[in-house]
mmCIF file of C-alpha atoms and ligand atoms in Angstrom:
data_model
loop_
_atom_site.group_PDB
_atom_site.id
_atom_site.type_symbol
_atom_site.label_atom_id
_atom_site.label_comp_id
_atom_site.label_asym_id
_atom_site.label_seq_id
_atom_site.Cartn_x
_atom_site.Cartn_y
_atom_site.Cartn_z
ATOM 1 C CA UNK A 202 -65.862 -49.488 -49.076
ATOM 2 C CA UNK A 203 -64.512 -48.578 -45.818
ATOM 3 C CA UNK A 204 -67.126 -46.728 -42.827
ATOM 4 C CA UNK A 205 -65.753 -45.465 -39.758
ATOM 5 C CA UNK A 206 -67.825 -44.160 -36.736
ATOM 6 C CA UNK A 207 -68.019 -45.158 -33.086
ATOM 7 C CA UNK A 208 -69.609 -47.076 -30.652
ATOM 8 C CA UNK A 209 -72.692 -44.205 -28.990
ATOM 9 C CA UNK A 210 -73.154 -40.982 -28.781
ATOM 10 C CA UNK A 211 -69.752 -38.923 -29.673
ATOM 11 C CA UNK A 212 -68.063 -37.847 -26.269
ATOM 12 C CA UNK A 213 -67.866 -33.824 -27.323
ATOM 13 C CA UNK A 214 -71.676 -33.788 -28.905
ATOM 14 C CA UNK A 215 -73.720 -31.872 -26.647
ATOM 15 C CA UNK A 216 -76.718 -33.015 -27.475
ATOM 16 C CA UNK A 217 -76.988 -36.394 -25.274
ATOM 17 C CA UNK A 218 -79.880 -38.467 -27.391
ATOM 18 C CA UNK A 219 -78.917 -40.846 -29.868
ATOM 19 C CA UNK A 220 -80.753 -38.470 -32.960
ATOM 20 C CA UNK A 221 -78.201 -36.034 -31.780
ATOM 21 C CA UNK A 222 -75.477 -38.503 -32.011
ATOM 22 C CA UNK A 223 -76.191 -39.259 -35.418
ATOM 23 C CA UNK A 224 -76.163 -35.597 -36.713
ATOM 24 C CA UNK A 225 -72.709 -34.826 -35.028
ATOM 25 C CA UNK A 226 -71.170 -38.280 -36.633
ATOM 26 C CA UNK A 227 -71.800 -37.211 -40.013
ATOM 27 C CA UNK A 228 -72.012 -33.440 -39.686
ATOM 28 C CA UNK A 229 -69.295 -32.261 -37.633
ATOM 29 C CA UNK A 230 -67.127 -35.275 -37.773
ATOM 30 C CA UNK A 231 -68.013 -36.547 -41.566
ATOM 31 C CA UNK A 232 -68.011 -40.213 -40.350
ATOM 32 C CA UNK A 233 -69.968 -42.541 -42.123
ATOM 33 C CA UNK A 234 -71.499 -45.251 -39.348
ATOM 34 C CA UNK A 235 -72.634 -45.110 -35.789
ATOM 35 C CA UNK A 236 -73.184 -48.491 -33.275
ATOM 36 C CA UNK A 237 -76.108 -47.355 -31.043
ATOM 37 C CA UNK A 238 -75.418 -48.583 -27.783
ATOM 38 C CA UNK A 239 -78.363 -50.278 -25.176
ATOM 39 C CA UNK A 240 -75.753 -51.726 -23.286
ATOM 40 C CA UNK A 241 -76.531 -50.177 -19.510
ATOM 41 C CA UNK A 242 -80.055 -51.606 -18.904
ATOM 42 C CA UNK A 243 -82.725 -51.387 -21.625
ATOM 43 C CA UNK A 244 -82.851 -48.229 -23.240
ATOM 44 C CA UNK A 245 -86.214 -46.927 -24.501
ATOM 45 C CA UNK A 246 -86.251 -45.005 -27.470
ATOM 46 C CA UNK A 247 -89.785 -43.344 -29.055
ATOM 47 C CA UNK A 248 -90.702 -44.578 -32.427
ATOM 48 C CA UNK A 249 -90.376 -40.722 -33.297
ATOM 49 C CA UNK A 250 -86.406 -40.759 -32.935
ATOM 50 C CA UNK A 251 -85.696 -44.515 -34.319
ATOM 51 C CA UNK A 252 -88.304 -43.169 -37.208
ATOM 52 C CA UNK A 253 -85.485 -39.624 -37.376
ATOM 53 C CA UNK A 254 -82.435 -42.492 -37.531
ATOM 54 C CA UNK A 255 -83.877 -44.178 -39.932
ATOM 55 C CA UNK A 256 -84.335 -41.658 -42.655
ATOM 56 C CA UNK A 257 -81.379 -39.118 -42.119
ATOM 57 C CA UNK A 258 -79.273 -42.175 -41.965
ATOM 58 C CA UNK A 259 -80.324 -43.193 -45.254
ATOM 59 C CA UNK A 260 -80.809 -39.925 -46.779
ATOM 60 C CA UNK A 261 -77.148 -39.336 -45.951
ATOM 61 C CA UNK A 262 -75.635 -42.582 -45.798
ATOM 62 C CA UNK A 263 -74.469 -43.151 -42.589
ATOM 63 C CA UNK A 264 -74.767 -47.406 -41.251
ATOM 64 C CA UNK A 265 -76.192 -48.153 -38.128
ATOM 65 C CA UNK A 266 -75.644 -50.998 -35.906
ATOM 66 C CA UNK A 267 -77.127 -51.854 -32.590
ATOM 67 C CA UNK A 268 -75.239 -53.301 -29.217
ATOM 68 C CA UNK A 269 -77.611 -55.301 -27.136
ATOM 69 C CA UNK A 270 -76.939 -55.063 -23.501
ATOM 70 C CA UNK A 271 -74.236 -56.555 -22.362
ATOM 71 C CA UNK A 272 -75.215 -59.503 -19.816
ATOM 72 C CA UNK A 273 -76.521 -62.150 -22.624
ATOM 73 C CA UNK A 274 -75.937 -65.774 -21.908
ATOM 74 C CA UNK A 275 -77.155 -67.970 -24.825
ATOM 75 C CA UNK A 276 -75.310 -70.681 -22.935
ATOM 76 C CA UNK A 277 -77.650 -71.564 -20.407
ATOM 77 C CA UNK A 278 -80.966 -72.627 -20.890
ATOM 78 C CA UNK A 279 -82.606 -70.698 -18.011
ATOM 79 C CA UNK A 280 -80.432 -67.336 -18.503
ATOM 80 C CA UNK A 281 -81.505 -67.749 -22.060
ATOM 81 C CA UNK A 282 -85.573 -67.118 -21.808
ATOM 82 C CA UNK A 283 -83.897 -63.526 -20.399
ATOM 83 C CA UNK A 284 -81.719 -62.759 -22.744
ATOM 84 C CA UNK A 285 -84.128 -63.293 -25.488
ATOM 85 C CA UNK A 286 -85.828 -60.509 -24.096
ATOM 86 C CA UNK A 287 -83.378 -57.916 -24.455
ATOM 87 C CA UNK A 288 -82.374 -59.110 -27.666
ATOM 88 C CA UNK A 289 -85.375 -58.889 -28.983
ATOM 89 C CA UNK A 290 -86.099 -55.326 -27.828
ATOM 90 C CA UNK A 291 -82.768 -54.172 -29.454
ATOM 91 C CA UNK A 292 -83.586 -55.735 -32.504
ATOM 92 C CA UNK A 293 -86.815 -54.372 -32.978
ATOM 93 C CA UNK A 294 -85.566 -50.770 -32.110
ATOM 94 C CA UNK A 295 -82.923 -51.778 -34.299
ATOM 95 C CA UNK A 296 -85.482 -52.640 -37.157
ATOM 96 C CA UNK A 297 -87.192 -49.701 -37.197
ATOM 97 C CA UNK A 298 -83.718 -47.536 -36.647
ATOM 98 C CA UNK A 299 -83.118 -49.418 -40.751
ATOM 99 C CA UNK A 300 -79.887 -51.326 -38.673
ATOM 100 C CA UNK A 301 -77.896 -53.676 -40.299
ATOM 101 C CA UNK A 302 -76.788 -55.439 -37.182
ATOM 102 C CA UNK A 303 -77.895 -56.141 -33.705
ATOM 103 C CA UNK A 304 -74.700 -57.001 -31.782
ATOM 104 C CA UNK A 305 -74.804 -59.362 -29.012
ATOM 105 C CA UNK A 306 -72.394 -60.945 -26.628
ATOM 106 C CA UNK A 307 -72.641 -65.031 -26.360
ATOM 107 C CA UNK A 308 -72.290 -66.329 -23.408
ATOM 108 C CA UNK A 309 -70.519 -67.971 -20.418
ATOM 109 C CA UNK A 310 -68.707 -71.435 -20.138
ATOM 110 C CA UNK A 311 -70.912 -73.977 -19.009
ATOM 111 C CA UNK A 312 -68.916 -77.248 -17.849
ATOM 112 C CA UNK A 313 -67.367 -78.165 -21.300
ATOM 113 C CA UNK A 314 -66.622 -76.246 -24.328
ATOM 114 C CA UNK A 315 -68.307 -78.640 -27.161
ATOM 115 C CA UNK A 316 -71.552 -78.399 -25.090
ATOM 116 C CA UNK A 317 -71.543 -74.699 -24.593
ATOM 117 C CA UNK A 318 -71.034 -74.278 -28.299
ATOM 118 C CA UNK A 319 -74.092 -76.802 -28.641
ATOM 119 C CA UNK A 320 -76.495 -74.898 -26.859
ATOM 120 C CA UNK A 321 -75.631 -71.649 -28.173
ATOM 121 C CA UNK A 322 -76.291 -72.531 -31.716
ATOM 122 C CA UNK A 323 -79.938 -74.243 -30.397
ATOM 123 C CA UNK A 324 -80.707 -70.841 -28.816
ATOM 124 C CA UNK A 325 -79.468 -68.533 -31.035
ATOM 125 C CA UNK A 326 -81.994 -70.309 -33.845
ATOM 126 C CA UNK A 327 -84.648 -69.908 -31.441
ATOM 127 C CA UNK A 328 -84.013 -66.089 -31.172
ATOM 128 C CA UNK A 329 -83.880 -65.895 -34.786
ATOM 129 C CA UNK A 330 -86.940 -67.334 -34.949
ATOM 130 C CA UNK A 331 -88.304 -64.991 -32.425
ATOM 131 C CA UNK A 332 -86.915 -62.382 -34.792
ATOM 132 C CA UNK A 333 -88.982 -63.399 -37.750
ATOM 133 C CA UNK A 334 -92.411 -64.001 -35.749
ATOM 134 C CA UNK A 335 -91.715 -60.628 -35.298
ATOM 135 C CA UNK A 336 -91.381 -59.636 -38.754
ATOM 136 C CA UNK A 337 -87.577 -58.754 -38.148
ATOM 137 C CA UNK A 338 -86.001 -59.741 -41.208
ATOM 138 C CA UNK A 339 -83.864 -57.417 -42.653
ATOM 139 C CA UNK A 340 -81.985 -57.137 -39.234
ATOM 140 C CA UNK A 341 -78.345 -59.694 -38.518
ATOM 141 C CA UNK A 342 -77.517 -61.291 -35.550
ATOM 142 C CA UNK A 343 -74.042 -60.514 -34.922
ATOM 143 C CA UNK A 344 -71.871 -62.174 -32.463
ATOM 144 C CA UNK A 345 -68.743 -60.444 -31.167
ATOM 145 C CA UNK A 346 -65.307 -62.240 -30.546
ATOM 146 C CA UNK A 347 -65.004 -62.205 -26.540
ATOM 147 C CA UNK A 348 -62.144 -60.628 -24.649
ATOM 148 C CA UNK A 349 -61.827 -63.398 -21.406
ATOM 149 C CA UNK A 350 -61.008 -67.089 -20.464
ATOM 150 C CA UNK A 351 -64.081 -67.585 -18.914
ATOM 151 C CA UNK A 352 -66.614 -66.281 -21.637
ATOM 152 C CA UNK A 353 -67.152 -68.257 -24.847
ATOM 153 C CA UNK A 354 -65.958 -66.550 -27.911
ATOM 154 C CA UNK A 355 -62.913 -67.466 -29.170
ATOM 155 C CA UNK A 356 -62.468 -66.425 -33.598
ATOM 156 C CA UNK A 357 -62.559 -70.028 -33.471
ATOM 157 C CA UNK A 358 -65.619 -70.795 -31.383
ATOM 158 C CA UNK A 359 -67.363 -67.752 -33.298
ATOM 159 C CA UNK A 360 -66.786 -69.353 -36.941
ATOM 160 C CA UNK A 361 -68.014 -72.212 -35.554
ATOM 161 C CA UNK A 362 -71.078 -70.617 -35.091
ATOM 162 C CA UNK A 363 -71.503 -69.318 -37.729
ATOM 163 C CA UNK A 364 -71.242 -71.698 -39.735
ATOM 164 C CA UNK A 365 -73.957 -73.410 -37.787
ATOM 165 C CA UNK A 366 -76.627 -70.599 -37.821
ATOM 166 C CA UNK A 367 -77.014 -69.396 -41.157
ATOM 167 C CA UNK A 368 -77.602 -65.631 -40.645
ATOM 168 C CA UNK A 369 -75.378 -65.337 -37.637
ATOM 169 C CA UNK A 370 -72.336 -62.856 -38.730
ATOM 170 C CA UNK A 371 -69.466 -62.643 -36.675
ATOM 171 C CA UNK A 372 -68.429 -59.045 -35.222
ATOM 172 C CA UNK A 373 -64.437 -58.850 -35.041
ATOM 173 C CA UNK A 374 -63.840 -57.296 -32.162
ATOM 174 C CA UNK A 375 -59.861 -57.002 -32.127
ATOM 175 C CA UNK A 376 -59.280 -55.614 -28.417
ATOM 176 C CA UNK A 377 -60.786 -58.533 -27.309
ATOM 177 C CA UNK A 378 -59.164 -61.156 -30.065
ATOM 178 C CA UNK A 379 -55.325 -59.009 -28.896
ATOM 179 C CA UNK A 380 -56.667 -59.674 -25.584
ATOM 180 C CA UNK A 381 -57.518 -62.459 -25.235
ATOM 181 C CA UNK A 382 -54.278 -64.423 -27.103
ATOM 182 C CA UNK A 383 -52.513 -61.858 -25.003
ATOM 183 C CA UNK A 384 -51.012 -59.534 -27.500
ATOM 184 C CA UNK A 385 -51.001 -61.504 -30.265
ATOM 185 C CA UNK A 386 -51.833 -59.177 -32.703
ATOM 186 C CA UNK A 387 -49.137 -57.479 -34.144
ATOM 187 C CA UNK A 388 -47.844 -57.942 -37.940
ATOM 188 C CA UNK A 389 -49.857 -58.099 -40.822
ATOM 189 C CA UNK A 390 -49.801 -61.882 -40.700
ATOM 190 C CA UNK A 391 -51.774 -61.595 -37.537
ATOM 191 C CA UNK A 392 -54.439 -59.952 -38.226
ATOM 192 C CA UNK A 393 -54.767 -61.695 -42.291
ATOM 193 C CA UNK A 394 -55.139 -64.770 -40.109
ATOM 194 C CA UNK A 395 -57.916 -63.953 -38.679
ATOM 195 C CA UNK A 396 -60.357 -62.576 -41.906
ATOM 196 C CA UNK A 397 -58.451 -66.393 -42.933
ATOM 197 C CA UNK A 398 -60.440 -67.769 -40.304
ATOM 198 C CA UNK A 399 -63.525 -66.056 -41.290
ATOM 199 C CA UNK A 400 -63.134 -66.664 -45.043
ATOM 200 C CA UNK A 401 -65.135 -69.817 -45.999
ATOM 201 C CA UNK A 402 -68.280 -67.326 -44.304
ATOM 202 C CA UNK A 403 -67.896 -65.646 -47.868
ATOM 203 C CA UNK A 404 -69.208 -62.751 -46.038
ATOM 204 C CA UNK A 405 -69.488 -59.814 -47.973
ATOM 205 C CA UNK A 406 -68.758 -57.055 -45.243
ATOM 206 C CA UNK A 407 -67.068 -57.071 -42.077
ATOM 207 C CA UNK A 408 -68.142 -55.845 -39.061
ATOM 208 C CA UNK A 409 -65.037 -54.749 -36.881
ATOM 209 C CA UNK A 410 -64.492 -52.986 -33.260
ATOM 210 C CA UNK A 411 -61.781 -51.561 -32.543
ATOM 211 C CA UNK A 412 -59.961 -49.889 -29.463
ATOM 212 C CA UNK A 413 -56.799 -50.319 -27.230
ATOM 213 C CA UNK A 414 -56.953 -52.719 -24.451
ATOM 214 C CA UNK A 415 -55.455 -53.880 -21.365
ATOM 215 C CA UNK A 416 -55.110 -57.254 -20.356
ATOM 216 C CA UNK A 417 -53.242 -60.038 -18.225
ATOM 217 C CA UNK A 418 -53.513 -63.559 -18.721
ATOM 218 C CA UNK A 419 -55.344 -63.740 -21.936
ATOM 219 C CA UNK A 420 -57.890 -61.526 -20.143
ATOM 220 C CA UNK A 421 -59.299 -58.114 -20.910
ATOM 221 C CA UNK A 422 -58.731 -55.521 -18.487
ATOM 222 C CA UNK A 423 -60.202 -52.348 -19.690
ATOM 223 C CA UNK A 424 -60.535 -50.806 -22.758
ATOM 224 C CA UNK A 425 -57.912 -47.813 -23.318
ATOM 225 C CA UNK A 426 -56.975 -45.164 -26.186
ATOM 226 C CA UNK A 427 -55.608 -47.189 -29.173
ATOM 227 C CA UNK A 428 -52.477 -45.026 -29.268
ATOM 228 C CA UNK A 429 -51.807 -46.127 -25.555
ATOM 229 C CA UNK A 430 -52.331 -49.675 -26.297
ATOM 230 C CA UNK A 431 -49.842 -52.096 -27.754
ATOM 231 C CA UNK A 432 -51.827 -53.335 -31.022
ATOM 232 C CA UNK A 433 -50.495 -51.536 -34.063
ATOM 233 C CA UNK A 434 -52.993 -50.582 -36.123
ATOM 234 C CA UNK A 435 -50.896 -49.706 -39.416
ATOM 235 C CA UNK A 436 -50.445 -53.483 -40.408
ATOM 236 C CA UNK A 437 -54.753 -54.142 -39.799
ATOM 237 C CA UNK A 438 -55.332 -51.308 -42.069
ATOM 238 C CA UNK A 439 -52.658 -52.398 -44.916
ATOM 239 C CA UNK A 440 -54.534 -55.925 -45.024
ATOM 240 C CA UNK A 441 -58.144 -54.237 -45.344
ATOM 241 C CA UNK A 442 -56.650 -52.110 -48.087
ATOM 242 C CA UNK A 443 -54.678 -54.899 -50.140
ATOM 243 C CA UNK A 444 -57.782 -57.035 -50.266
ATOM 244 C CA UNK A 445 -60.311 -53.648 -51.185
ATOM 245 C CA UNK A 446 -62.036 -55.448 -48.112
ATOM 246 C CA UNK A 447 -65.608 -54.208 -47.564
ATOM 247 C CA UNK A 448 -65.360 -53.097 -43.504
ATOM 248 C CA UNK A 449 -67.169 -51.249 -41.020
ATOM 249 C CA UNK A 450 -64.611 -50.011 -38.309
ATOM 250 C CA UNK A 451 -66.147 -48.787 -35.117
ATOM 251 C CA UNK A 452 -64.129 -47.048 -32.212
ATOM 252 C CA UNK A 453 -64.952 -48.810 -28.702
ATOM 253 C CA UNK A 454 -62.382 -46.430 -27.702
ATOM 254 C CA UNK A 455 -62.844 -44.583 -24.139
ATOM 255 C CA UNK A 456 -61.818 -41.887 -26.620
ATOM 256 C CA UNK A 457 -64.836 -42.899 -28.657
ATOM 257 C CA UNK A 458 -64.855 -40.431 -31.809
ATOM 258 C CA UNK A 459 -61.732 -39.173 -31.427
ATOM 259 C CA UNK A 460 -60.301 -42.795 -32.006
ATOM 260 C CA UNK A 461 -62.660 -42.930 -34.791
ATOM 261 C CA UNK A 462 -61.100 -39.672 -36.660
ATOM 262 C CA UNK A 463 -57.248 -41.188 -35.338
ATOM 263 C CA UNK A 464 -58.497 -44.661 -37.318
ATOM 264 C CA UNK A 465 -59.486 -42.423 -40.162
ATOM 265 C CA UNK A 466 -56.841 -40.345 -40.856
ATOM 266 C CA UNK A 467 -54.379 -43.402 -40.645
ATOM 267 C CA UNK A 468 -56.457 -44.592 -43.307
ATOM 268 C CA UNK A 469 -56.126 -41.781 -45.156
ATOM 269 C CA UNK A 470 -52.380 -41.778 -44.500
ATOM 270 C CA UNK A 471 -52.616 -45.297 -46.122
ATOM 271 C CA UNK A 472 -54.125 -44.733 -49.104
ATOM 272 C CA UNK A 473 -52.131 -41.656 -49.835
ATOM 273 C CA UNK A 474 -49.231 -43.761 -49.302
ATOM 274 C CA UNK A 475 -50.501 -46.278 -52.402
ATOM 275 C CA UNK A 476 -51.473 -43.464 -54.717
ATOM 276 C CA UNK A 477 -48.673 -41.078 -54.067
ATOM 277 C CA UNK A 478 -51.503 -38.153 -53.883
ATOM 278 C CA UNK A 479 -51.382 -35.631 -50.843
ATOM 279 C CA UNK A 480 -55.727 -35.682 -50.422
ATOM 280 C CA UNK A 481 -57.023 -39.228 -49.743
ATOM 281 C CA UNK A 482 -61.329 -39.735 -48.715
ATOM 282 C CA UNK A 483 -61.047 -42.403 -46.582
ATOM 283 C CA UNK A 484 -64.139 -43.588 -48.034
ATOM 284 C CA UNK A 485 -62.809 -43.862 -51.475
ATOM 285 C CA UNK A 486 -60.642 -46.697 -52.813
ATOM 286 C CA UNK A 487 -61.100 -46.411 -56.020
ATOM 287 C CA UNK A 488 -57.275 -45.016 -56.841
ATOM 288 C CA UNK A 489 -55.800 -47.910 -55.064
ATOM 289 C CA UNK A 490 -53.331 -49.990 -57.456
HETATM 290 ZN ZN1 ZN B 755 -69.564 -55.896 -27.241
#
């Protein structure tokens, strides 16, 4: 099963609320997943509209996920007791929103790598266990591959994790992975390497971002239109469709959704390439050899 959407709410929806957001993704775009951001500050959002998300996203099946804010550091004992804070407000909006995922962002370097790694895992069991005090349950902790030198999150250092927390999942975010190895991603064998890497998780779906991305040094400089960036995305999609994996792709493009419908129809293009058909639904794979 593949589901496309993007990160918030689509650039050209008028409506600027998230329930709006969700309409326009599967209405006028006919995407099938949305990442609802509370990256700038914590957001508030009425149990009346995560109640609206919850049930028009099932009734039409459209996944949610949920990006924490951005400034977590899991890494540091004191920074921590914050961070748990606005975790644990996404995640509960994110529970009642019915989201898979509440995405979060690790954490900074402390002095050496081994003991950063340590006291992320202790934390991030604390803040699941924060999670289920608070009846959370049905709700993943993801943790995204990191973008600079300076912030831990290497596909290495992520696996590691996750193999440490049970419950953890790791978010594959490939600007920052192509970013970070400075452009490194760029033939099939690049990016099989990496669900490689992933592969003793035995995870059953994959949570991916995707968007173009500038960088110098193995560092992430902004994020820019996939067809302006230099990571092909042609090869990515032939290894997703030669293993039938299951994958959620979501556009962290500044073009947001209209990324989303460029990933899309290049996944169409795909597929009608394998079944020698000229109509493809991106969401079916079923006529794949
Ligand atoms: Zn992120």
């Amino acid at each position: 099963m593949i589901r496309i959407g993007q990160a918030g709410i689509p650039l050209s929806c008028k409506g600027r609320t998230n329930k709006d957001g969700l309409r326009y993704t599967k209405e006028i775009l006919d995407l099938n997943a949305m990442e609802i951001q509370f990256v700038r500050g914590l957001h508030a959002m009425e149990d009346e509209e995560a109640e609206f998300i919850r049930s028009y996203s099932q009734e039409n099946d459209v996944e949610i996920h949920v990006h924490a804010p951005y400034y977590i550091n899991l890494a540091n004992d004191d920074e921590a007791a914050l961070s748990y804070e606005k975790v644990l407000h996404s995640a509960k909006l994110a529970d009642k929103m019915g989201a898979k995922t509440v995405v979060i962002h690790p954490g900074y370097y402390d002095d050496d790598e081994k003991k950063t790694l340590r006291t992320i895992v202790k934390n991030l069991k604390v803040l699941q266990k924060m999670m289920k005090k608070e009846g959370i349950e049905k709700v993943n902790l993801g943790i995204e591959t990191m973008g600079k030198q300076k912030v831990f999150g290497s596909v290495e250092e992520i696996f590691e994790v996750c193999t440490k927390v049970k419950g953890v999942i790791p978010v594959i975010d490939l600007g920052h992975i192509h970013a970070r190895c400075n452009g490194c991603l760029k033939e099939r064998e690049d990016f099989e390497r990496i669900f490689e890497i992933f592969k003793p998780l035995n995870l059953s779906h994959y949570l991916i971002h995707i968007t173009g991305v500038l960088y110098e040094n193995g560092n992430e400089l902004y994020h820019i239109p996939i067809k302006k960036g230099d990571m092909p995305l042609m090869p990515f999609i032939d290894v997703i469709l030669d293993n039938k994996y299951n994958v959620t792709l979501i556009s962290e493009s500044p073009l947001l959704e209209h990324d989303a419908v460029y990933i899309r129809l290049q996944v169409e293009k795909a597929i009608m390439k394998r079944t020698g058909k000229e109509e493809a639904d991106y969401r079916d794979l079923s006529e794949i050899p």
